[in-house]
PDB file of C-alpha atoms and ligand atoms in Angstrom:
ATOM      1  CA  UNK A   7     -13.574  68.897  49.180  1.00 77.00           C
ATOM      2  CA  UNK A   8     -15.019  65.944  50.981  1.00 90.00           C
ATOM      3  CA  UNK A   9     -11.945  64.224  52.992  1.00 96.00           C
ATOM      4  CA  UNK A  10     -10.947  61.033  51.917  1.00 98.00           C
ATOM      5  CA  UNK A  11     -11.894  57.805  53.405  1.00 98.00           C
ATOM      6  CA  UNK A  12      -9.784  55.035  54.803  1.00 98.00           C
ATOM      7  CA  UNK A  13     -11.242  51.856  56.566  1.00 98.00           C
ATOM      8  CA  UNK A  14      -9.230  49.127  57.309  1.00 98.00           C
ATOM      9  CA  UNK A  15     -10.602  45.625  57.055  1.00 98.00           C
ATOM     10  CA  UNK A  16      -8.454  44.238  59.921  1.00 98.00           C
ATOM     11  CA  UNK A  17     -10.570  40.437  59.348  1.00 98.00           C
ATOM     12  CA  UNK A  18      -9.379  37.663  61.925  1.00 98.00           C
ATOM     13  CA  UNK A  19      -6.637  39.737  63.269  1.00 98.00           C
ATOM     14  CA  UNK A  20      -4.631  40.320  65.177  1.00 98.00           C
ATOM     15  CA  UNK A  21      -4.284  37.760  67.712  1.00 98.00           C
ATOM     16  CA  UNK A  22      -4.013  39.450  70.954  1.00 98.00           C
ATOM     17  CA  UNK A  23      -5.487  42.153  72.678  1.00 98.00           C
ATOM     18  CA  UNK A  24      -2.186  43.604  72.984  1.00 98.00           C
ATOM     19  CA  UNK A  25      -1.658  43.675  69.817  1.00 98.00           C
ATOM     20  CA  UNK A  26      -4.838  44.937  68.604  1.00 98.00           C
ATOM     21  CA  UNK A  27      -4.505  47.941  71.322  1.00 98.00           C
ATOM     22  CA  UNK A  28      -1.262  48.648  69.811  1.00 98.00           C
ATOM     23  CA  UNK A  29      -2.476  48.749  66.297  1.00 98.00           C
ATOM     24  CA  UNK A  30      -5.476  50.718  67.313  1.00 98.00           C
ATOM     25  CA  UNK A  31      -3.006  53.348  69.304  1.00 97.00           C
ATOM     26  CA  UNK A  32      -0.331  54.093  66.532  1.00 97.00           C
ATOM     27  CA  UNK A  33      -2.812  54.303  64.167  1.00 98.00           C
ATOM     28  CA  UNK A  34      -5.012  57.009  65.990  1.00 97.00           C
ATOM     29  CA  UNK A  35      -1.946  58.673  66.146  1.00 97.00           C
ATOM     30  CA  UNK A  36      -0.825  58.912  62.653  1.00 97.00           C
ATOM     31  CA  UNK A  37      -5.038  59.868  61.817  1.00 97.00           C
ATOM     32  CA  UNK A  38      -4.645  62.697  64.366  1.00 97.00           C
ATOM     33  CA  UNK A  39      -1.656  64.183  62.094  1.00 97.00           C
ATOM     34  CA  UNK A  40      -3.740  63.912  58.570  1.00 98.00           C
ATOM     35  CA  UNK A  41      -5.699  67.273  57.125  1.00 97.00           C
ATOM     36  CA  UNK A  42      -7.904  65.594  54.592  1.00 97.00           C
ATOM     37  CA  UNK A  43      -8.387  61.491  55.171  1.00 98.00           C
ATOM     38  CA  UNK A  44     -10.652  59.616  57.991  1.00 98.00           C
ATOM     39  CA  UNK A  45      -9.541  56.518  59.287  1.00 98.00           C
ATOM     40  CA  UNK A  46     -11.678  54.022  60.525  1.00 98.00           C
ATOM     41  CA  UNK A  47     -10.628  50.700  61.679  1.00 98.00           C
ATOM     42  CA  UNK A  48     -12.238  47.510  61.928  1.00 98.00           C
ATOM     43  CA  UNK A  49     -11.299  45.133  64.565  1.00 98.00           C
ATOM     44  CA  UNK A  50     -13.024  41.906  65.590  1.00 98.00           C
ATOM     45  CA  UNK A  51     -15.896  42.418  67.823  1.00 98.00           C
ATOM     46  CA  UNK A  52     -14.057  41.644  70.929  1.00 98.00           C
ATOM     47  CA  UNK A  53     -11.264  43.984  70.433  1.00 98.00           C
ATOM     48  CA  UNK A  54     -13.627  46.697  69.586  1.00 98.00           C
ATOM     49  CA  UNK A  55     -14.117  48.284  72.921  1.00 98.00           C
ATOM     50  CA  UNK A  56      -9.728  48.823  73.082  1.00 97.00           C
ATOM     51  CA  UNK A  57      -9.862  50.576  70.154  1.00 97.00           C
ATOM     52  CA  UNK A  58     -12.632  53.112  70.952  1.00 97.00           C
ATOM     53  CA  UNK A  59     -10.439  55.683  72.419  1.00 93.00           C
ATOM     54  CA  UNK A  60     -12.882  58.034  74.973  1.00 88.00           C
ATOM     55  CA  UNK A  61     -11.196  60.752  75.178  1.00 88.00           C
ATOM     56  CA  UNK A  62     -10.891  61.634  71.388  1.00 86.00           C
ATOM     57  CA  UNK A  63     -12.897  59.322  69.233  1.00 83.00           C
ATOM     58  CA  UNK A  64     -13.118  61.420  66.757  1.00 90.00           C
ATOM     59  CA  UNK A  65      -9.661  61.052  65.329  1.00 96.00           C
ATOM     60  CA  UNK A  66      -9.820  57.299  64.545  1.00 98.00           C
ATOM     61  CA  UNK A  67     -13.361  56.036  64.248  1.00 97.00           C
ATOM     62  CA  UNK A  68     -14.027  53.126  64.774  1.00 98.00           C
ATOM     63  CA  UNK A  69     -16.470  50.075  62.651  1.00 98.00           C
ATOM     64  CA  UNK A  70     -17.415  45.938  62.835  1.00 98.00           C
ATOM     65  CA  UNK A  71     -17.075  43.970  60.490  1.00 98.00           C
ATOM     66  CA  UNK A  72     -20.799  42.904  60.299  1.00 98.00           C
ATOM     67  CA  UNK A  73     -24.129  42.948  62.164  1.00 98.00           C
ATOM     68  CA  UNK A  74     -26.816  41.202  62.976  1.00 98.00           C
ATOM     69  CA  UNK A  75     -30.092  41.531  60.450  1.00 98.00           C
ATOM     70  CA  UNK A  76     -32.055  40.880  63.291  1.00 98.00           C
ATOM     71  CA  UNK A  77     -33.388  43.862  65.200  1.00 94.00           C
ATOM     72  CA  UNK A  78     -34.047  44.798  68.571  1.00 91.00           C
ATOM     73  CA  UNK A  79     -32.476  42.000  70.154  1.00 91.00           C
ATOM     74  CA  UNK A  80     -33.825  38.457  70.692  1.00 95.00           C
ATOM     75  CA  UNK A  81     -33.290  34.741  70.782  1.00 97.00           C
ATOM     76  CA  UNK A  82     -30.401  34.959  68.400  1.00 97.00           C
ATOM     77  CA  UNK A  83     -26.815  33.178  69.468  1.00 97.00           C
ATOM     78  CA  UNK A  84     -24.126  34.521  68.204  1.00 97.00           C
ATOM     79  CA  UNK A  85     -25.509  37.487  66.751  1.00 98.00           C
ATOM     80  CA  UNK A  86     -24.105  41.279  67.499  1.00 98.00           C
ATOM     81  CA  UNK A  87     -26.913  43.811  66.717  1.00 98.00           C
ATOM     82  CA  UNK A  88     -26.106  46.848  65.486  1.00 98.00           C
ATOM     83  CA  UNK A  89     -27.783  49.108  68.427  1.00 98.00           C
ATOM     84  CA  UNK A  90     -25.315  47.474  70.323  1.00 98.00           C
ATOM     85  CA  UNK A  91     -22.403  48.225  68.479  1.00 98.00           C
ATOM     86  CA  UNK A  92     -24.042  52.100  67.963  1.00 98.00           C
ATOM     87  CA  UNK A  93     -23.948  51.984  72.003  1.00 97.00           C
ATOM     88  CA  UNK A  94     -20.328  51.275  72.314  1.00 97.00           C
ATOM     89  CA  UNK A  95     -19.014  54.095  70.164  1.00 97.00           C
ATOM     90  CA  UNK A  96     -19.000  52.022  66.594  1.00 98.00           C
ATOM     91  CA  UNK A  97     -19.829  54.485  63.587  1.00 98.00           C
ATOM     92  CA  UNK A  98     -19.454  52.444  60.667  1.00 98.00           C
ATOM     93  CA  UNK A  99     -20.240  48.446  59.655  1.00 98.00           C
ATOM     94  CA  UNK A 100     -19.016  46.561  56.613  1.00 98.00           C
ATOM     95  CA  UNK A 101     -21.261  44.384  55.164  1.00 98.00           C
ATOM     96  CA  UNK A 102     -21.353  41.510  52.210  1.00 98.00           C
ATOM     97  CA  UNK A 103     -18.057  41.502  52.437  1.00 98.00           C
ATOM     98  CA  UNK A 104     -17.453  38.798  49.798  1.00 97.00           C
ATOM     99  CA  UNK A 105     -15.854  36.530  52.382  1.00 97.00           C
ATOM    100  CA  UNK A 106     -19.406  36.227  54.148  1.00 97.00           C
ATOM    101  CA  UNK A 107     -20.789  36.191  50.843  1.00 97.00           C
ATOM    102  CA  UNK A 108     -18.485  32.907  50.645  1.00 97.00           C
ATOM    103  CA  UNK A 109     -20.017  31.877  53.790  1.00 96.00           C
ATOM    104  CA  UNK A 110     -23.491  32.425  52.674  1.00 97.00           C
ATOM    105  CA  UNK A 111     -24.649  35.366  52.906  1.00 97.00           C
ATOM    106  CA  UNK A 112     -27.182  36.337  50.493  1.00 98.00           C
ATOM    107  CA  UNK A 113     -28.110  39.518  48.704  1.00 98.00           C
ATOM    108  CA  UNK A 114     -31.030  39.399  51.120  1.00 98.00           C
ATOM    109  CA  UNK A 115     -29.951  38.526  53.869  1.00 98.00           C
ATOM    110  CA  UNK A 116     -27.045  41.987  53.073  1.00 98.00           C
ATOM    111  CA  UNK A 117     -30.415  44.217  52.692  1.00 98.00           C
ATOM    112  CA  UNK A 118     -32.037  43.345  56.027  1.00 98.00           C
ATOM    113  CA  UNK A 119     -28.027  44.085  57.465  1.00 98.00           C
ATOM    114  CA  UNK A 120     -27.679  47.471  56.105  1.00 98.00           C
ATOM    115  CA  UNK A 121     -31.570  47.666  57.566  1.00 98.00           C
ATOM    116  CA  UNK A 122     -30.618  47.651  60.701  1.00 98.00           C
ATOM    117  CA  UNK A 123     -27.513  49.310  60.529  1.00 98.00           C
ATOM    118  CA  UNK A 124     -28.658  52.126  59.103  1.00 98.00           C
ATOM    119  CA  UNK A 125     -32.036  52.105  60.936  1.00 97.00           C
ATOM    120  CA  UNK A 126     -29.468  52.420  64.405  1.00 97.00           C
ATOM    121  CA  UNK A 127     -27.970  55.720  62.288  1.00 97.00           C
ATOM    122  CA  UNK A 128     -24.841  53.629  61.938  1.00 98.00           C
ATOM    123  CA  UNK A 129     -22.877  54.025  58.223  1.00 98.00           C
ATOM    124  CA  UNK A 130     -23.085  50.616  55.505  1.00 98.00           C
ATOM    125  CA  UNK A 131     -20.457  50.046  53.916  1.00 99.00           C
ATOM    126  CA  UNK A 132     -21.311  47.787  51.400  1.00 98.00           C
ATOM    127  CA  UNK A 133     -19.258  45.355  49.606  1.00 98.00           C
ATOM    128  CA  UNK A 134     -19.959  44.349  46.322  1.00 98.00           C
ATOM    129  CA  UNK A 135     -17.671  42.731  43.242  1.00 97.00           C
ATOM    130  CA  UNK A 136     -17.310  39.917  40.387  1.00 95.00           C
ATOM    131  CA  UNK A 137     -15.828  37.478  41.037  1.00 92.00           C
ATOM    132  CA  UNK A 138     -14.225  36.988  37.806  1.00 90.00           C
ATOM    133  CA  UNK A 139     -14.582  38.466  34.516  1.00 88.00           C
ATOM    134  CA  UNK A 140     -15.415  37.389  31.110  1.00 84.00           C
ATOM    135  CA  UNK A 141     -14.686  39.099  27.492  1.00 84.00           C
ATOM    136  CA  UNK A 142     -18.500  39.628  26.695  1.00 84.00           C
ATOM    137  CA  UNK A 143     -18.977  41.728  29.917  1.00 83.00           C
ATOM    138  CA  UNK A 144     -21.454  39.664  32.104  1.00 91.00           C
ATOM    139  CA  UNK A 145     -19.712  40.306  34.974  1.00 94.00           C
ATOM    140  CA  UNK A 146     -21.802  43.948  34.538  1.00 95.00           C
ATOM    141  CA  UNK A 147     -24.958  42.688  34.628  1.00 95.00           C
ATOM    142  CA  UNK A 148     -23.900  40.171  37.838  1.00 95.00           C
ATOM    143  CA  UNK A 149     -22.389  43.403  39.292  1.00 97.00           C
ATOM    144  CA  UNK A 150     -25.595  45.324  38.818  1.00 98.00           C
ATOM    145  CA  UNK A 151     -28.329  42.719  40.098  1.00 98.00           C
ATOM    146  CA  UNK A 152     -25.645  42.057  43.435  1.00 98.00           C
ATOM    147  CA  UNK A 153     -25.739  46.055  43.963  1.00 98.00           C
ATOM    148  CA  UNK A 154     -29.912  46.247  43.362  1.00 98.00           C
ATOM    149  CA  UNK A 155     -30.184  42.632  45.006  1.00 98.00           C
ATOM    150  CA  UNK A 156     -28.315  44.261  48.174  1.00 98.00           C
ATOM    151  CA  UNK A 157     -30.019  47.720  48.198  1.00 98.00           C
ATOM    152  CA  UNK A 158     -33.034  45.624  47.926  1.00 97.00           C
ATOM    153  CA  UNK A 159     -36.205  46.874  50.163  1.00 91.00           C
ATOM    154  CA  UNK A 160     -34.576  49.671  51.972  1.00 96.00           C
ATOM    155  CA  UNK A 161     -35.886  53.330  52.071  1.00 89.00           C
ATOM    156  CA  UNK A 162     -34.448  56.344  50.367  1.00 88.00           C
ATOM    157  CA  UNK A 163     -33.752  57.580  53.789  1.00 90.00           C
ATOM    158  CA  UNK A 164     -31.197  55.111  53.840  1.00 94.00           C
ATOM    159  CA  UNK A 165     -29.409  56.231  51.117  1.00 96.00           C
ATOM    160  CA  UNK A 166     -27.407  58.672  52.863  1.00 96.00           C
ATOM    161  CA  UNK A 167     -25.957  56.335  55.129  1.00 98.00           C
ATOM    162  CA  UNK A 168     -24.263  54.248  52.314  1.00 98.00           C
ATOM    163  CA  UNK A 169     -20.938  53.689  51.373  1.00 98.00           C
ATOM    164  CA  UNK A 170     -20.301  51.327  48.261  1.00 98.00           C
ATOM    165  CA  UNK A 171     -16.988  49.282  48.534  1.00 98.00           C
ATOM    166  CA  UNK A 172     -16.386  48.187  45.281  1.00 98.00           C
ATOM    167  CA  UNK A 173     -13.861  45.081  45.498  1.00 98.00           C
ATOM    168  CA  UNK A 174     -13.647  42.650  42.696  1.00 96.00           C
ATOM    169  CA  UNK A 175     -13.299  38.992  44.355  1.00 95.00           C
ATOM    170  CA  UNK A 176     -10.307  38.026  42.498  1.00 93.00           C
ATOM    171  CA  UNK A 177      -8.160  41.200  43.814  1.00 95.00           C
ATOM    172  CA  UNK A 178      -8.857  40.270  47.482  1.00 96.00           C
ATOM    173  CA  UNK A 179      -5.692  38.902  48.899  1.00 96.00           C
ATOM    174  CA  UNK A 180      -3.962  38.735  46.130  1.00 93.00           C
ATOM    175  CA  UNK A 181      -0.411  40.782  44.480  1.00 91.00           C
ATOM    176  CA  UNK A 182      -2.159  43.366  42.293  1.00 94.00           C
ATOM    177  CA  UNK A 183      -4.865  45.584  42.557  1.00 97.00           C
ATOM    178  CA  UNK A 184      -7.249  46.476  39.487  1.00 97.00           C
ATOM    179  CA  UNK A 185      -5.417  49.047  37.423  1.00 97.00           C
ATOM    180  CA  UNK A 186      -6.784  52.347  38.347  1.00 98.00           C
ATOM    181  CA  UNK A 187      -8.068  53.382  35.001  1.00 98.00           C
ATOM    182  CA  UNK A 188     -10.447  50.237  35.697  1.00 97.00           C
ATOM    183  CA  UNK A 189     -11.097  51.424  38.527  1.00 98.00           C
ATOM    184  CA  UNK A 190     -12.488  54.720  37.214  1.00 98.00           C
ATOM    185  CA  UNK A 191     -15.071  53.019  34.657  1.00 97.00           C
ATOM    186  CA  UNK A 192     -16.202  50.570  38.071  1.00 97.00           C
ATOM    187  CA  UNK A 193     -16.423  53.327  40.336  1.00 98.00           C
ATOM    188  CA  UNK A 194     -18.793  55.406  37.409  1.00 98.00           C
ATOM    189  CA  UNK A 195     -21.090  52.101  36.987  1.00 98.00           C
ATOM    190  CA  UNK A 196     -21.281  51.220  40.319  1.00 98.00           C
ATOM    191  CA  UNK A 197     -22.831  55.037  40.700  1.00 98.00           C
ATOM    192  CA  UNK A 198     -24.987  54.381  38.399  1.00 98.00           C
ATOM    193  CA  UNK A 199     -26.798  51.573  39.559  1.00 98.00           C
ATOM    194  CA  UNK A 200     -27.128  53.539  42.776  1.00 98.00           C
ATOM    195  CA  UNK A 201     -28.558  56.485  40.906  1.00 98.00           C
ATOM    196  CA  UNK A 202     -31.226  53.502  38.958  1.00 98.00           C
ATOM    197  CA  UNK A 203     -31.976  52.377  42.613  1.00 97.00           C
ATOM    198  CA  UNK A 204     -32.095  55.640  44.950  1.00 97.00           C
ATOM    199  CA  UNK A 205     -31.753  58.407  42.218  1.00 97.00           C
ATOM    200  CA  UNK A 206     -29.611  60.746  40.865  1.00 97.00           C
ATOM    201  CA  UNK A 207     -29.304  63.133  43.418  1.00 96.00           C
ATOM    202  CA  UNK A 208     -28.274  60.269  46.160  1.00 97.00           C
ATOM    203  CA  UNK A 209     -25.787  58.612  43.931  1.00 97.00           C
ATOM    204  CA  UNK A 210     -24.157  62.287  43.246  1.00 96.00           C
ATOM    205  CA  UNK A 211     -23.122  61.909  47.054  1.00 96.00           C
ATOM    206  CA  UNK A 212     -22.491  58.372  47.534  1.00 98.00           C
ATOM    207  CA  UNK A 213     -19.054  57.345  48.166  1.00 98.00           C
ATOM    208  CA  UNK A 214     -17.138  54.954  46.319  1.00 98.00           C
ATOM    209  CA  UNK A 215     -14.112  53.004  47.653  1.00 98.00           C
ATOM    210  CA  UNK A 216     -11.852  50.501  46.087  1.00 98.00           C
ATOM    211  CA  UNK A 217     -10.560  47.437  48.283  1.00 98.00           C
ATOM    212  CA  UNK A 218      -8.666  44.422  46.807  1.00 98.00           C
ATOM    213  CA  UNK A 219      -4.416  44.007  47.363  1.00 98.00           C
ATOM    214  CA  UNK A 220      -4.659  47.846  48.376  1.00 98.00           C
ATOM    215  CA  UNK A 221      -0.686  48.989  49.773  1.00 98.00           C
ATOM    216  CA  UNK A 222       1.044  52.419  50.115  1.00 98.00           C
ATOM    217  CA  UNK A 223       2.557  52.148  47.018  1.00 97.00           C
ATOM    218  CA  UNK A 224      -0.258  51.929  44.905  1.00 98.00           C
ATOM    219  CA  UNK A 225      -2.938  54.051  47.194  1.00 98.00           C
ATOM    220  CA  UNK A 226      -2.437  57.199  45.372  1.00 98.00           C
ATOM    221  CA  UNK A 227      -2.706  56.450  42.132  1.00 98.00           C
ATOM    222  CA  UNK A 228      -5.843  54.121  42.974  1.00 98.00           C
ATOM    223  CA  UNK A 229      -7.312  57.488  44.441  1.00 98.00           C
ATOM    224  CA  UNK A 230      -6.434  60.129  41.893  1.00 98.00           C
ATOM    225  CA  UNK A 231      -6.544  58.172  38.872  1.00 98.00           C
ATOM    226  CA  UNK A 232      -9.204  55.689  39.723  1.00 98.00           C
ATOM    227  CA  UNK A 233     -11.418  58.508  41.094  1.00 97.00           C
ATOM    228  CA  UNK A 234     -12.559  56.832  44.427  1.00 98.00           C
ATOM    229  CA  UNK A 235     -13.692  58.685  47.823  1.00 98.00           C
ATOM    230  CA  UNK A 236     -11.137  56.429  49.188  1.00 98.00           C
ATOM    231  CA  UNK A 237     -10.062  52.977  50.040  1.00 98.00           C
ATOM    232  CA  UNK A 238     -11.309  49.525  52.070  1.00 98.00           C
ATOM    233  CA  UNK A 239      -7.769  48.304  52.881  1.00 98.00           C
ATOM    234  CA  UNK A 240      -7.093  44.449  54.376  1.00 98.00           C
ATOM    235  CA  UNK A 241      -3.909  43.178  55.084  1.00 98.00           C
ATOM    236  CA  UNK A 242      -2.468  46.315  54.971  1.00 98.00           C
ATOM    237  CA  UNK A 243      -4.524  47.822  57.538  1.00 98.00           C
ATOM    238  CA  UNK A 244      -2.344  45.694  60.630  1.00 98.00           C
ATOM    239  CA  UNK A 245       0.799  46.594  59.258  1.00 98.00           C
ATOM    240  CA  UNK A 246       1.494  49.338  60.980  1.00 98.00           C
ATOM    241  CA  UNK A 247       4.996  50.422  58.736  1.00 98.00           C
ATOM    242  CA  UNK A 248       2.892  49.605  55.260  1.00 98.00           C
ATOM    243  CA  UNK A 249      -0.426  51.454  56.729  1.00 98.00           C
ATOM    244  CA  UNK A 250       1.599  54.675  58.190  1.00 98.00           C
ATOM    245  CA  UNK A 251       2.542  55.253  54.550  1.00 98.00           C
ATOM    246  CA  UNK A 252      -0.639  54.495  53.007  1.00 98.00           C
ATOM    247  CA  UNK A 253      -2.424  57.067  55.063  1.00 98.00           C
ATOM    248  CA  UNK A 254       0.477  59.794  54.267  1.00 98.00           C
ATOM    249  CA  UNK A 255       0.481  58.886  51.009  1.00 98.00           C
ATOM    250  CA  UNK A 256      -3.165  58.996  50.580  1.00 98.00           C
ATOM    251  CA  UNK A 257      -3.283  62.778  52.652  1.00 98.00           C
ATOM    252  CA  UNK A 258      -0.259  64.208  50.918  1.00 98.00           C
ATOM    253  CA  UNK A 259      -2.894  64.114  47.548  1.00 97.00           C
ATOM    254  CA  UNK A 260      -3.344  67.554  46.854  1.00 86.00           C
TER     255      UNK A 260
HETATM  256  P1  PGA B 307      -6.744  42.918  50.975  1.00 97.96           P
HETATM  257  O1  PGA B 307      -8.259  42.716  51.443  1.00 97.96           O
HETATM  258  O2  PGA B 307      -6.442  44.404  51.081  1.00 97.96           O
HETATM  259  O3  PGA B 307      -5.935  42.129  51.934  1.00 97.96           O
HETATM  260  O4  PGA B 307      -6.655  42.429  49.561  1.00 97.96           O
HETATM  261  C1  PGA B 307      -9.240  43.668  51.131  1.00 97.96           C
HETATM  262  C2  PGA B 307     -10.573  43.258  51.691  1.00 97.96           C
HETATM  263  O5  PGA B 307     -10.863  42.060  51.762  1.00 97.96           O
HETATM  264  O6  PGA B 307     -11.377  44.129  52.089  1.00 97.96           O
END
């Protein structure tokens, strides 16, 4: 069986390089002790480089938490592009996560990031979620056009480099995840409106996490009963007492 998946969203945090080496450090060490989970964390661009460790990077990979949709460098300010990030030892990069979306970030404007991130042979992972839900359903159909509106333009070559994270808005940050029997019936939709976009043989191997108010309590059940490859974890993910459980939690899944 495929080994899970764990990325940890670590967003605006922490404040110091210290710190961030430190989180980066006892995390690597807990990955190095799991049999069937990947960690990846996600620190700010400037901590990224302390976190890369050279002499085993293999244990905790390492992602950003966006890239530039411009390619090939260029009179951009401000902008990281993802063959730099590919040339400092980053593997994966979230993007649309909804609290760019907030900040404007358009279904477009997702595509031409998972473009170039892909295009560098880096993994997408891809954010996508309501952000609230009615009785009659609609949040489906907005669900559906944000997946098709993000995978918008891009090659089936892309396909294999990926990942869905399936977070609905209003779990983000909150006290309670999305029960996992929810879960299950997202993660099977968002599949397939992959399989309508890149077919059914891609979406067979896409993964599918869950992020939203993810902890080590509820990580198991999130994975077993709500069927998921694996989680996208935030505030959790720089808590190093909370994550330390999460991950054995998550690995001691038969
Ligand atoms: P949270 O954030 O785990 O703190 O709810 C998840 C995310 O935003 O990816």
């Amino acid at each position: 069986m495929a080994k899970r998946l764990i990325v940890g969203n670590w967003k605006m945090n922490p404040s110091t390089l210290a710190e961030a080496s430190k989180i980066a450090r006892k995390t690597r060490r807990i990955s190095g002790t799991l049999k069937q989970t990947e960690v990846v964390a996600c620190p700010p661009f400037v901590f990224i480089p302390a976190c890369i460790s050279k002499r085993s990077p293999g244990i905790l990979r390492v992602g950003a938490q966006t890239a530039s949709p411009e390619e090939g460098g260029g009179p951009h300010t401000g902008e990281v592009g993802a063959e730099m990030l590919r040339d400092i030892g980053v593997e994966y990069v979230i993007v649309g996560h909804s609290e760019m979306r907030a900040k404007g970030d358009t279904d477009a404007v997702i595509s031409r990031r998972i473009k170039a991130v892909t295009q560098a042979g880096l993994h997408a992972i891809l954010c996508v979620g309501e952000t609230t839900r009615d009785e009659n359903g609609s949040y489906l159909d907005v669900l559906g056009a944000q997946i098709k509106g993000s995978l918008a333009d891009l090659g089936e070559k892309s396909a294999k480099n990926i990942i869905i994270a399936y977070e609905p808005v209003w779990a983000i940050g909150g006290t309670e995840a999305m029960a996992p029997e929810q879960i299950r019936e997202m993660s099977i939709f968002v599949k397939k409106v992959f399989a309508e976009v890149f077919g059914q043989e891609a979406a067979m191997k896409v993964k599918v996490l869950y992020g939203g108010s993810v902890h080590f309590r509820n990580a198991a059940d999130i994975i077993t009963i709500g069927q998921v490859d694996g989680l996208l974890v935030g505030r959790e993910s720089v808590n190093l007492p909370g994550f330390s459980a999460l991950l054995k939690a998550v690995d001691a899944i038969a």
